[in-house]
Amino acid sequence: MSSDPHVQSNTTCALMSRLVRESIRPYIGWIGAALLCMALVAAATAASAWLMKPVINDVFFEKNEQLLWLISGAVFVTFTIKGIANYGQSVLMSYVGQRIITDTQHRLYAHLTNMELGFFHDMPTGNLISRFTVDINMMRAAVSNVLVGFGKDFLSLIGLVGVMFWQDWQLGLIAFVVFPIAVIPIARLGKRMRKVTVNTQEEMGQFTTLLEQTFQGARVVKSYGMEEYEKSRIRAIAERVFSLNFKADRVRAVASPIMETLGGIAITLVIAYGGFRVIHDSMDPGSFFSFITALLLAYEPMKRLANLNAALQQGLAGAQRLFELLDRDPTILEKPDAQALAINGGGMKLEDVRFSYVTDQAALADMSFEVPAGKTVALVGPSGAGKSTILNLIPRFYDVDNGRISIDGTDVRDVKFESLRGAMALVSQEITLFDDTVRANIAYGRPEASEDEIIEAAKNAAAHDFIIEMPEGYDTYVGERGTKVSGGQRQRLAIARAMLKNAPILLLDEATSALDTESERHVQSALTKLMQGRTTLVIAHRLSTVMDADLIHVIDQGRLVESGSHAELITQDGLYARLYQLQFRDDEQQRAANDEQIAAGGS
């Protein structure tokens, strides 16, 4: 944030202009109606002050009984109009403010769903959530405060000032000569408020992120005995938020003594000079009391207007953070002339592909291989070799740095996202289930699927039996991220979801990693049936699950080092053969341990 007042002013003007253009303009009719109500409030407020003159002069001094009832009726009508108009402007402004929140949330979420996967990996979740809650609400408050401030308060102030100058222009000048002095310090307060608010919102984003991580990772926190450590982290950031909020309150509160002091000076001067004139008969008591009433009534809207800049800067801080996010363009874009992907078998090809998550650290280097249409190709290799990266590049979750990935000869960068990803079913080792019913999670890719289709997919994924044993069957909620089902059950629900999608291309990333031996046998059988006639790229840690693949590519350190069938790779006595021997030996040791345990139990 620049310390230059000119730059600050330009930033404020630019933000206000954009706020008006993008958020306020669609509701100009509603705002116009609210301003009309505010004008009625202002007029009624000014009228109530003006009526003090005939109340004092005609009723109390002249004792005019005829005017008593007329003036009393006028006071009643004035306050009734003020009450109804106040209700109208409150309802209208509430509608506008809430619509701004909702529309901005729609717009922001729609924008974020177009962002690339890397964006969500880089941006803390809590930070994004705070944009939807804290920032948007602050922006709404700024809009409401400005409109109400410059509508009701400013118009009321103008009306009351008009009454004061109508009654006595000399007293009017005395009353308001001191208030311009407040402009400079109040403007500086607004500048400080914006800076404090931005820092507070950044801390709140971190606070939300930390809360989300510790709640979702409660199992890890407890298993490692890190409760006190996490408490200290939460305590530290909560204290920082407290300090910033308290600082914001102090900054905001500074306007009060400024206005109270200046108001006291103004009223003191008015009473002294006005009282002197009444005593010497150069001003009638009714005019003086009408003036004093208008001045006292003007005091509250004047104080609110003095605090308006601080409230405005808070809201503009939220708007600034929102616009920064809305202005951030996705790095992976669909071409304007992109066509729908025409699947003719679903054969995939990687040609000299290079990719890096971090500059100068290649995750894939000169990667070239083919996945023939209708065939099953497996990717194997050590952890971190780049296998999952390849799966992320095919549906364009990331884009290649160099080289080309094509499906049936068409570069994936030349086709529409919807058709590209609609042609694929992905089952990852990182299972994501939503806090919804089992049925909704299975049908996530095909919400229009029939009940029979959902049940058939669940049966093929060896999930039906445990689903019907759940309290509500297919209507059972699985909890946030599927916390109410076991790891193996989550895996099978994810496989059922992929089966139901029935896509021509299957991407399986450790699809059976969390299953027990019996469930794996059922699912592997179902996957084998599902793979028939489909192009399948499968990543597997257990080599036993991909021995029957049509082709196996061995990846190591981002490079393709071996290719062939299981038998061919074993005879090559390379990396694949070594990995197989290690797993075979581990499996033998596990079987031996199981046999010993069974024998010990029998004796």
Coordinates of C-alpha atoms in Angstrom, one line a residue:
M1 CA 0.0 0.0 0.0
S2 CA 1.5 3.3 -1.1
S3 CA 2.1 6.0 1.5
D4 CA 1.6 8.7 -1.1
P5 CA -1.8 10.5 -0.5
H6 CA -2.2 11.1 -4.2
V7 CA -1.7 7.5 -5.0
Q8 CA -4.0 6.5 -2.2
S9 CA -6.7 8.9 -3.5
N10 CA -6.4 7.5 -7.0
T11 CA -6.6 3.9 -5.7
T12 CA -9.7 4.8 -3.7
C13 CA -11.3 6.5 -6.7
A14 CA -10.5 3.6 -9.0
L15 CA -11.9 1.1 -6.5
M16 CA -15.1 3.1 -5.9
S17 CA -15.5 3.5 -9.7
R18 CA -15.2 -0.2 -10.2
L19 CA -17.5 -1.0 -7.3
V20 CA -20.2 1.3 -8.7
R21 CA -19.7 -0.1 -12.2
E22 CA -19.7 -3.8 -11.3
S23 CA -21.8 -4.1 -8.2
I24 CA -24.0 -1.1 -7.7
R25 CA -25.2 -0.2 -11.3
P26 CA -27.4 -3.3 -11.7
Y27 CA -29.5 -2.1 -8.8
I28 CA -29.7 1.6 -9.7
G29 CA -33.5 1.5 -9.7
W30 CA -33.7 0.0 -6.2
I31 CA -31.1 2.5 -5.0
G32 CA -33.1 5.4 -6.6
A33 CA -36.2 4.3 -4.6
A34 CA -34.1 4.1 -1.5
L35 CA -32.7 7.6 -2.1
L36 CA -36.2 8.9 -2.5
C37 CA -37.1 7.4 0.9
M38 CA -33.9 8.9 2.3
A39 CA -34.9 12.3 0.9
L40 CA -38.3 12.0 2.7
V41 CA -36.5 11.2 5.9
A42 CA -34.2 14.2 5.5
A43 CA -37.2 16.5 4.7
A44 CA -39.1 15.2 7.7
T45 CA -36.1 15.7 10.0
A46 CA -35.6 19.3 8.8
A47 CA -39.4 19.9 9.1
S48 CA -39.4 18.7 12.7
A49 CA -36.6 21.3 13.5
W50 CA -38.4 24.1 11.7
L51 CA -41.6 23.4 13.6
M52 CA -39.9 24.3 16.8
K53 CA -40.3 28.0 15.9
P54 CA -44.1 28.1 15.8
V55 CA -44.2 25.8 18.8
I56 CA -42.3 28.3 20.9
N57 CA -43.5 31.5 19.4
D58 CA -47.1 30.8 18.5
V59 CA -48.1 28.2 21.1
F60 CA -46.1 28.9 24.2
F61 CA -45.7 32.7 23.9
E62 CA -48.7 33.7 21.8
K63 CA -50.8 30.9 23.3
N64 CA -52.6 30.4 20.0
E65 CA -54.9 27.5 20.7
Q66 CA -56.0 27.2 17.0
L67 CA -52.4 26.7 15.9
L68 CA -51.8 24.3 18.7
W69 CA -53.8 21.5 17.0
L70 CA -52.6 22.4 13.6
I71 CA -48.9 22.3 14.7
S72 CA -49.5 19.1 16.8
G73 CA -51.0 17.4 13.7
A74 CA -48.1 18.6 11.6
V75 CA -45.6 17.1 14.1
F76 CA -47.5 13.8 14.0
V77 CA -47.5 13.7 10.2
T78 CA -43.8 14.6 10.1
F79 CA -42.8 11.8 12.3
T80 CA -45.1 9.2 10.6
I81 CA -43.6 10.1 7.2
K82 CA -40.1 9.8 8.7
G83 CA -40.8 6.4 10.2
I84 CA -42.4 4.9 7.0
A85 CA -39.6 6.4 4.8
N86 CA -36.9 5.1 7.2
Y87 CA -38.5 1.6 7.0
G88 CA -38.6 1.8 3.2
Q89 CA -34.9 2.9 2.8
S90 CA -33.8 0.2 5.3
V91 CA -35.6 -2.6 3.4
L92 CA -34.4 -1.4 0.0
M93 CA -30.8 -1.0 1.1
S94 CA -30.9 -4.3 2.8
Y95 CA -32.1 -5.9 -0.4
V96 CA -29.3 -4.2 -2.4
G97 CA -26.6 -5.1 0.1
Q98 CA -27.6 -8.7 0.3
R99 CA -27.9 -9.0 -3.5
I100 CA -24.4 -7.5 -3.8
I101 CA -23.1 -10.2 -1.5
T102 CA -24.9 -13.0 -3.3
D103 CA -24.0 -11.8 -6.8
T104 CA -20.4 -11.3 -5.9
Q105 CA -20.3 -14.8 -4.4
H106 CA -21.8 -16.3 -7.6
R107 CA -19.3 -14.4 -9.7
L108 CA -16.3 -15.2 -7.5
Y109 CA -17.1 -18.9 -7.4
A110 CA -17.7 -19.1 -11.1
H111 CA -14.3 -17.4 -11.7
L112 CA -12.5 -19.7 -9.3
T113 CA -13.9 -22.9 -10.8
N114 CA -12.2 -21.9 -14.1
M115 CA -8.8 -21.6 -12.4
E116 CA -6.2 -24.3 -12.9
L117 CA -5.5 -27.0 -10.3
G118 CA -2.2 -25.4 -9.4
F119 CA -4.0 -22.3 -8.3
F120 CA -5.8 -24.3 -5.5
H121 CA -2.5 -25.9 -4.5
D122 CA -0.8 -22.6 -4.1
M123 CA -3.7 -20.7 -2.5
P124 CA -4.6 -21.7 1.1
T125 CA -8.3 -22.8 1.4
G126 CA -9.0 -20.6 4.4
N127 CA -7.7 -17.6 2.4
L128 CA -10.3 -18.3 -0.3
I129 CA -13.1 -18.9 2.2
S130 CA -12.3 -15.5 3.9
R131 CA -12.8 -13.8 0.5
F132 CA -16.4 -15.3 0.3
T133 CA -17.2 -14.2 3.9
V134 CA -15.2 -11.4 5.4
D135 CA -14.2 -9.5 2.3
I136 CA -17.6 -9.6 0.6
N137 CA -19.4 -8.6 3.8
M138 CA -17.0 -5.7 4.2
M139 CA -17.6 -4.6 0.6
R140 CA -21.3 -4.8 1.2
A141 CA -21.0 -2.7 4.3
A142 CA -19.0 -0.1 2.4
V143 CA -21.7 0.2 -0.3
S144 CA -24.5 0.4 2.3
N145 CA -22.6 2.9 4.5
V146 CA -21.7 5.1 1.5
L147 CA -25.2 5.1 0.1
V148 CA -26.9 5.6 3.5
G149 CA -24.3 8.2 4.5
F150 CA -24.5 10.2 1.3
G151 CA -28.3 9.6 1.1
K152 CA -30.0 9.9 4.4
D153 CA -27.3 11.5 6.5
F154 CA -26.0 13.9 3.9
L155 CA -29.5 14.9 2.8
S156 CA -30.6 15.3 6.4
L157 CA -27.6 17.4 7.1
I158 CA -28.3 19.6 4.1
G159 CA -31.9 20.0 5.2
L160 CA -31.0 20.9 8.8
V161 CA -28.3 23.3 7.7
G162 CA -30.9 24.9 5.4
V163 CA -33.2 25.4 8.4
M164 CA -30.3 26.9 10.5
F165 CA -29.3 29.4 7.8
W166 CA -33.0 30.2 7.2
Q167 CA -33.5 31.0 10.9
D168 CA -30.2 33.0 11.2
W169 CA -27.3 32.9 8.7
Q170 CA -24.9 34.4 11.2
L171 CA -25.4 31.7 13.7
G172 CA -25.1 29.2 10.8
L173 CA -21.7 30.5 9.9
I174 CA -20.6 30.3 13.6
A175 CA -21.9 26.7 14.0
F176 CA -20.0 25.4 10.9
V177 CA -16.8 27.3 10.8
V178 CA -15.1 24.8 13.0
F179 CA -16.1 21.6 11.2
P180 CA -13.8 21.9 8.1
I181 CA -10.9 21.6 10.6
A182 CA -11.9 17.9 11.0
V183 CA -11.5 16.9 7.3
I184 CA -7.7 16.4 7.3
P185 CA -7.3 14.2 10.4
I186 CA -10.4 12.1 9.4
A187 CA -9.0 11.6 5.9
R188 CA -5.7 10.3 7.5
L189 CA -7.7 8.0 9.8
G190 CA -9.3 6.4 6.7
K191 CA -5.9 5.8 5.1
R192 CA -4.7 4.0 8.3
M193 CA -8.0 2.1 8.5
R194 CA -7.5 0.6 5.0
K195 CA -4.0 -0.6 5.8
V196 CA -5.0 -2.2 9.1
T197 CA -8.0 -3.8 7.5
V198 CA -6.0 -5.4 4.7
N199 CA -3.6 -6.9 7.3
T200 CA -6.5 -8.1 9.4
Q201 CA -8.1 -9.9 6.5
E202 CA -4.8 -11.5 5.6
E203 CA -4.5 -12.8 9.1
M204 CA -8.1 -14.0 9.1
G205 CA -7.4 -16.0 6.0
Q206 CA -4.4 -17.7 7.7
F207 CA -6.5 -18.3 10.8
T208 CA -9.3 -20.0 8.8
T209 CA -6.7 -22.1 7.0
L210 CA -5.1 -23.2 10.2
L211 CA -8.4 -24.1 11.8
E212 CA -9.4 -26.1 8.7
Q213 CA -6.1 -28.0 8.6
T214 CA -6.2 -28.9 12.3
F215 CA -9.8 -30.0 12.3
Q216 CA -9.4 -32.1 9.2
G217 CA -6.1 -33.4 10.5
A218 CA -7.4 -34.1 14.1
R219 CA -6.3 -37.8 13.8
V220 CA -2.7 -36.8 13.0
V221 CA -2.7 -34.1 15.7
K222 CA -3.9 -36.5 18.4
S223 CA -1.7 -39.5 17.3
Y224 CA 1.4 -37.4 17.5
G225 CA 0.4 -35.6 20.7
M226 CA 0.6 -32.2 19.1
E227 CA -2.4 -30.6 20.8
E228 CA -0.4 -28.1 22.8
Y229 CA 1.6 -27.2 19.7
E230 CA -1.5 -26.5 17.6
K231 CA -3.0 -24.6 20.6
S232 CA 0.0 -22.3 20.6
R233 CA -0.2 -21.7 16.9
I234 CA -3.9 -20.9 17.1
R235 CA -3.3 -18.7 20.1
A236 CA -0.5 -16.8 18.3
I237 CA -2.6 -16.0 15.2
A238 CA -5.7 -15.2 17.3
E239 CA -3.6 -12.7 19.3
R240 CA -2.4 -11.1 16.1
V241 CA -6.0 -10.8 14.9
F242 CA -7.0 -9.3 18.3
S243 CA -4.2 -6.7 18.1
L244 CA -5.2 -5.7 14.5
N245 CA -8.9 -5.6 15.4
F246 CA -8.2 -3.6 18.5
K247 CA -6.0 -1.2 16.5
A248 CA -8.8 -0.8 13.9
D249 CA -11.3 0.0 16.8
R250 CA -8.9 2.6 18.2
V251 CA -8.4 4.2 14.8
R252 CA -12.1 4.3 14.2
A253 CA -12.8 5.7 17.7
V254 CA -10.4 8.6 17.2
A255 CA -13.1 10.3 15.1
S256 CA -15.4 10.5 18.1
P257 CA -13.3 12.9 20.3
I258 CA -12.6 15.0 17.2
M259 CA -16.3 15.4 16.4
E260 CA -17.3 15.7 20.1
T261 CA -14.8 18.5 20.7
L262 CA -15.7 20.4 17.6
G263 CA -19.4 19.9 18.2
G264 CA -19.0 21.2 21.8
I265 CA -17.2 24.3 20.5
A266 CA -19.9 24.9 17.9
I267 CA -22.8 24.5 20.4
T268 CA -21.1 26.6 23.0
L269 CA -20.6 29.5 20.5
V270 CA -24.2 29.2 19.3
I271 CA -25.7 29.3 22.8
A272 CA -23.4 32.2 23.9
Y273 CA -24.0 34.3 20.8
G274 CA -27.6 33.3 20.2
G275 CA -28.6 33.7 23.9
F276 CA -27.0 37.1 23.8
R277 CA -29.1 38.1 20.8
V278 CA -32.3 36.7 22.4
I279 CA -31.7 38.6 25.6
H280 CA -31.2 41.9 23.6
D281 CA -34.3 41.2 21.4
S282 CA -32.4 40.9 18.2
M283 CA -33.6 37.3 17.7
D284 CA -36.9 35.7 18.8
P285 CA -36.9 32.6 21.1
G286 CA -38.7 30.5 18.6
S287 CA -36.0 31.0 15.9
F288 CA -33.3 30.3 18.4
F289 CA -34.8 27.1 19.7
S290 CA -35.5 26.0 16.1
F291 CA -31.9 26.7 15.3
I292 CA -30.6 24.8 18.4
T293 CA -32.9 21.8 17.5
A294 CA -31.6 21.7 13.9
L295 CA -28.0 21.9 15.2
L296 CA -28.5 19.1 17.7
L297 CA -30.4 16.9 15.1
A298 CA -27.5 17.6 12.6
Y299 CA -24.9 16.5 15.1
E300 CA -25.6 12.7 14.8
P301 CA -25.6 12.5 10.9
M302 CA -22.5 14.7 11.0
K303 CA -20.7 12.2 13.3
R304 CA -21.8 9.3 11.1
L305 CA -20.4 11.1 8.0
A306 CA -17.2 11.7 9.9
N307 CA -16.9 7.9 10.5
L308 CA -17.9 7.2 7.0
N309 CA -14.4 7.4 5.5
A310 CA -13.1 4.8 8.0
A311 CA -15.9 2.5 7.2
L312 CA -15.5 3.1 3.5
Q313 CA -11.8 2.3 3.6
Q314 CA -12.5 -1.0 5.4
G315 CA -14.9 -2.0 2.7
L316 CA -12.6 -0.9 0.0
A317 CA -9.9 -3.1 1.5
G318 CA -12.2 -6.0 1.1
A319 CA -13.1 -4.9 -2.5
Q320 CA -9.4 -4.6 -3.3
R321 CA -8.7 -8.2 -2.2
L322 CA -11.7 -9.5 -4.1
F323 CA -10.8 -7.6 -7.3
E324 CA -7.3 -8.9 -7.1
L325 CA -8.7 -12.4 -7.1
L326 CA -11.2 -11.7 -9.9
D327 CA -8.4 -10.1 -12.0
R328 CA -6.2 -13.2 -11.7
D329 CA -6.6 -15.0 -15.0
P330 CA -6.3 -18.8 -15.3
T331 CA -3.0 -19.9 -16.7
I332 CA -4.7 -22.9 -18.5
L333 CA -7.3 -21.6 -21.0
E334 CA -9.6 -23.1 -23.5
K335 CA -8.8 -21.8 -27.0
P336 CA -11.5 -19.6 -28.6
D337 CA -11.7 -21.9 -31.5
A338 CA -11.6 -25.1 -29.4
Q339 CA -13.7 -28.0 -30.8
A340 CA -15.4 -30.9 -29.1
L341 CA -13.1 -33.9 -28.8
A342 CA -14.2 -36.7 -31.2
I343 CA -13.4 -40.0 -29.6
N344 CA -12.4 -42.8 -32.1
G345 CA -11.0 -45.4 -29.8
G346 CA -9.4 -43.1 -27.3
G347 CA -5.7 -43.7 -28.1
M348 CA -3.3 -41.4 -26.3
K349 CA 0.2 -40.3 -27.2
L350 CA 2.8 -38.3 -25.4
E351 CA 5.5 -36.7 -27.6
D352 CA 8.7 -35.2 -26.1
V353 CA 6.7 -33.9 -23.1
R354 CA 8.5 -31.8 -20.5
F355 CA 6.9 -30.4 -17.4
S356 CA 8.0 -28.7 -14.2
Y357 CA 6.0 -27.8 -11.1
V358 CA 8.9 -25.6 -10.0
T359 CA 11.2 -23.7 -12.4
D360 CA 14.4 -25.6 -13.2
Q361 CA 13.1 -28.7 -11.5
A362 CA 11.8 -31.0 -14.2
A363 CA 9.1 -33.5 -13.1
L364 CA 9.0 -35.0 -16.6
A365 CA 11.8 -34.8 -19.2
D366 CA 11.4 -35.8 -22.9
M367 CA 8.6 -38.2 -22.1
S368 CA 7.3 -40.1 -25.1
F369 CA 5.0 -43.1 -25.2
E370 CA 1.7 -44.3 -26.7
V371 CA -1.4 -45.8 -25.1
P372 CA -3.1 -47.7 -28.0
A373 CA -6.8 -47.4 -28.3
G374 CA -8.7 -50.0 -26.4
K375 CA -5.6 -51.2 -24.6
T376 CA -4.5 -51.2 -21.0
V377 CA -1.2 -49.5 -20.3
A378 CA 0.4 -49.5 -16.9
L379 CA 2.8 -46.9 -15.5
V380 CA 5.1 -48.3 -12.7
G381 CA 8.2 -47.0 -11.0
P382 CA 9.4 -45.6 -7.7
S383 CA 7.5 -43.0 -5.7
G384 CA 8.0 -39.5 -7.1
A385 CA 9.0 -40.8 -10.5
G386 CA 6.3 -38.7 -12.3
K387 CA 3.5 -41.2 -12.8
S388 CA 0.7 -39.2 -11.3
T389 CA 2.0 -36.1 -13.1
I390 CA 1.4 -37.8 -16.4
L391 CA -2.2 -38.5 -15.3
N392 CA -2.7 -34.8 -14.4
L393 CA -1.4 -33.6 -17.7
I394 CA -3.8 -35.7 -19.9
P395 CA -7.1 -34.0 -18.7
R396 CA -5.1 -30.6 -18.7
F397 CA -5.1 -30.1 -14.9
Y398 CA -1.7 -28.8 -15.8
D399 CA -0.3 -27.9 -19.2
V400 CA 3.0 -29.3 -20.6
D401 CA 5.9 -26.9 -20.8
N402 CA 7.1 -28.5 -24.1
G403 CA 5.9 -31.3 -26.3
R404 CA 2.4 -32.5 -27.0
I405 CA -0.2 -34.8 -25.6
S406 CA -2.9 -36.0 -28.1
I407 CA -6.0 -38.2 -28.0
D408 CA -6.9 -39.9 -31.3
G409 CA -4.4 -37.5 -32.9
T410 CA -5.9 -34.3 -31.5
D411 CA -3.8 -32.2 -29.2
V412 CA -5.6 -31.9 -25.9
R413 CA -5.0 -28.1 -26.0
D414 CA -7.2 -27.8 -29.1
V415 CA -10.4 -29.2 -27.6
K416 CA -13.0 -28.0 -25.1
F417 CA -12.5 -28.8 -21.5
E418 CA -16.0 -30.3 -21.1
S419 CA -15.5 -32.8 -23.9
L420 CA -11.9 -33.7 -22.9
R421 CA -12.7 -34.4 -19.3
G422 CA -16.1 -35.9 -20.1
A423 CA -14.3 -38.6 -22.1
M424 CA -12.4 -39.7 -19.0
A425 CA -13.1 -41.3 -15.7
L426 CA -10.4 -40.8 -13.0
V427 CA -9.9 -42.7 -9.8
S428 CA -7.1 -41.3 -7.8
Q429 CA -5.3 -42.5 -4.7
E430 CA -6.4 -39.3 -3.0
I431 CA -10.1 -40.0 -2.7
T432 CA -12.5 -37.1 -2.5
L433 CA -16.0 -37.7 -1.3
F434 CA -18.5 -34.8 -0.6
D435 CA -20.6 -34.4 2.5
D436 CA -23.6 -35.8 0.8
T437 CA -25.4 -39.1 0.4
V438 CA -23.8 -42.3 -0.9
R439 CA -26.1 -42.1 -3.9
A440 CA -25.1 -38.5 -4.7
N441 CA -21.4 -39.3 -4.4
I442 CA -21.6 -42.3 -6.8
A443 CA -23.7 -40.3 -9.3
Y444 CA -21.5 -37.2 -9.0
G445 CA -20.4 -37.5 -12.7
R446 CA -23.9 -38.5 -13.9
P447 CA -26.6 -36.9 -11.7
E448 CA -29.3 -38.1 -14.1
A449 CA -28.3 -41.8 -13.6
S450 CA -31.2 -44.1 -12.6
E451 CA -31.3 -46.0 -9.3
D452 CA -30.6 -49.3 -11.0
E453 CA -27.5 -47.9 -12.7
I454 CA -26.2 -46.5 -9.4
I455 CA -26.8 -49.9 -7.7
E456 CA -25.2 -51.8 -10.6
A457 CA -22.1 -49.6 -10.4
A458 CA -21.9 -50.1 -6.6
K459 CA -22.1 -53.9 -7.0
N460 CA -19.4 -53.9 -9.7
A461 CA -17.2 -51.9 -7.3
A462 CA -17.9 -54.4 -4.4
A463 CA -19.6 -51.5 -2.5
H464 CA -23.3 -52.5 -2.5
D465 CA -23.1 -54.9 0.4
F466 CA -21.6 -52.4 2.9
I467 CA -23.8 -49.7 1.6
I468 CA -27.1 -51.5 2.4
E469 CA -25.8 -52.2 5.9
M470 CA -25.4 -48.5 6.6
P471 CA -28.2 -46.8 8.6
E472 CA -29.9 -45.1 5.7
G473 CA -28.5 -47.3 2.9
Y474 CA -27.8 -45.2 -0.2
D475 CA -29.3 -42.2 1.5
T476 CA -26.6 -42.2 4.2
Y477 CA -24.4 -39.1 4.4
V478 CA -20.7 -40.0 4.2
G479 CA -19.5 -36.9 6.2
E480 CA -16.9 -34.3 5.2
R481 CA -14.4 -35.9 2.9
G482 CA -16.0 -39.3 3.6
T483 CA -15.0 -39.4 7.3
K484 CA -17.9 -41.6 8.2
V485 CA -16.7 -44.5 6.0
S486 CA -13.4 -46.4 6.1
G487 CA -10.5 -45.9 3.7
G488 CA -11.4 -49.0 1.7
Q489 CA -15.0 -48.0 1.5
R490 CA -14.1 -44.6 0.2
Q491 CA -12.0 -46.2 -2.5
R492 CA -14.8 -48.5 -3.6
L493 CA -17.3 -45.6 -3.7
A494 CA -14.8 -43.6 -5.9
I495 CA -14.5 -46.7 -8.2
A496 CA -18.3 -47.0 -8.4
R497 CA -18.4 -43.3 -9.4
A498 CA -15.9 -43.9 -12.2
M499 CA -17.8 -47.0 -13.3
L500 CA -21.1 -45.1 -13.5
K501 CA -19.6 -42.4 -15.7
N502 CA -18.8 -45.1 -18.2
A503 CA -16.2 -43.0 -20.0
P504 CA -14.2 -44.4 -23.0
I505 CA -10.9 -43.5 -21.3
L506 CA -10.0 -44.7 -17.8
L507 CA -7.3 -43.1 -15.7
L508 CA -6.6 -45.2 -12.6
D509 CA -4.1 -43.9 -10.1
E510 CA -3.5 -46.6 -7.4
A511 CA -7.3 -47.4 -7.7
T512 CA -7.1 -50.4 -5.4
S513 CA -4.4 -49.2 -3.0
A514 CA -6.7 -49.0 0.1
L515 CA -8.5 -52.3 -0.4
D516 CA -8.1 -55.5 1.6
T517 CA -7.2 -58.6 -0.3
E518 CA -10.8 -59.9 -0.7
S519 CA -12.2 -56.5 -1.8
E520 CA -9.3 -56.0 -4.1
R521 CA -10.1 -59.3 -5.8
H522 CA -13.7 -58.2 -6.4
V523 CA -12.8 -54.8 -7.6
Q524 CA -10.0 -55.9 -9.8
S525 CA -12.4 -58.3 -11.5
A526 CA -14.9 -55.5 -12.0
L527 CA -12.1 -53.2 -13.3
T528 CA -11.0 -55.9 -15.7
K529 CA -14.5 -56.1 -17.1
L530 CA -14.7 -52.3 -17.2
M531 CA -11.4 -52.0 -19.1
Q532 CA -12.6 -54.2 -21.9
G533 CA -12.8 -52.1 -25.1
R534 CA -11.7 -49.0 -23.3
T535 CA -8.3 -47.2 -23.3
T536 CA -6.9 -47.5 -19.8
L537 CA -3.9 -45.9 -18.3
V538 CA -3.3 -47.3 -14.8
I539 CA -0.7 -46.5 -12.2
A540 CA -0.1 -49.3 -9.7
H541 CA 2.3 -49.8 -6.8
R542 CA 1.5 -53.5 -6.6
L543 CA 3.0 -54.9 -9.7
S544 CA 0.8 -58.0 -9.3
T545 CA -2.2 -55.9 -10.3
V546 CA -0.8 -54.9 -13.7
M547 CA 1.0 -58.0 -14.8
D548 CA -1.7 -58.7 -17.4
A549 CA -1.5 -55.1 -18.9
D550 CA -1.0 -55.0 -22.6
L551 CA 2.0 -52.7 -22.1
I552 CA 4.0 -51.6 -19.1
H553 CA 6.0 -48.4 -19.1
V554 CA 8.6 -48.0 -16.3
I555 CA 9.1 -44.4 -15.2
D556 CA 12.1 -43.2 -13.1
Q557 CA 13.1 -39.6 -12.3
G558 CA 10.7 -38.2 -14.8
R559 CA 12.0 -40.4 -17.7
L560 CA 10.8 -43.4 -19.5
V561 CA 13.4 -46.1 -18.8
E562 CA 11.8 -49.4 -19.9
S563 CA 8.7 -50.6 -21.9
G564 CA 7.3 -54.0 -22.6
S565 CA 5.0 -56.7 -21.3
H566 CA 5.5 -58.2 -17.9
A567 CA 7.4 -61.2 -19.3
E568 CA 9.6 -59.0 -21.5
L569 CA 10.5 -56.6 -18.6
I570 CA 11.4 -59.5 -16.3
T571 CA 13.9 -60.9 -18.9
Q572 CA 15.5 -57.4 -19.3
D573 CA 16.6 -57.6 -15.7
G574 CA 16.3 -53.9 -15.3
L575 CA 14.4 -51.6 -12.8
Y576 CA 11.1 -53.4 -13.3
A577 CA 12.7 -56.7 -12.5
R578 CA 14.3 -55.4 -9.4
L579 CA 11.0 -53.8 -8.2
Y580 CA 9.2 -57.1 -8.9
Q581 CA 11.8 -59.1 -7.0
L582 CA 11.5 -56.8 -4.0
Q583 CA 7.8 -57.0 -3.9
F584 CA 7.8 -60.7 -4.5
R585 CA 10.2 -61.2 -1.5
D586 CA 8.0 -58.9 0.6
D587 CA 4.9 -60.8 -0.3
E588 CA 6.6 -64.1 0.5
Q589 CA 7.7 -62.8 3.9
Q590 CA 4.2 -61.5 4.6
R591 CA 2.7 -64.9 3.7
A592 CA 5.2 -66.7 5.9
A593 CA 4.4 -64.4 8.8
N594 CA 0.6 -65.1 8.3
D595 CA 1.2 -68.8 8.2
E596 CA 3.2 -68.7 11.4
Q597 CA 0.5 -66.7 13.1
I598 CA -2.2 -69.2 12.0
A599 CA -0.1 -72.1 13.2
A600 CA 0.5 -70.4 16.5
G601 CA -3.2 -69.8 16.9
G602 CA -4.0 -73.4 16.1
S603 CA -1.5 -74.8 18.7

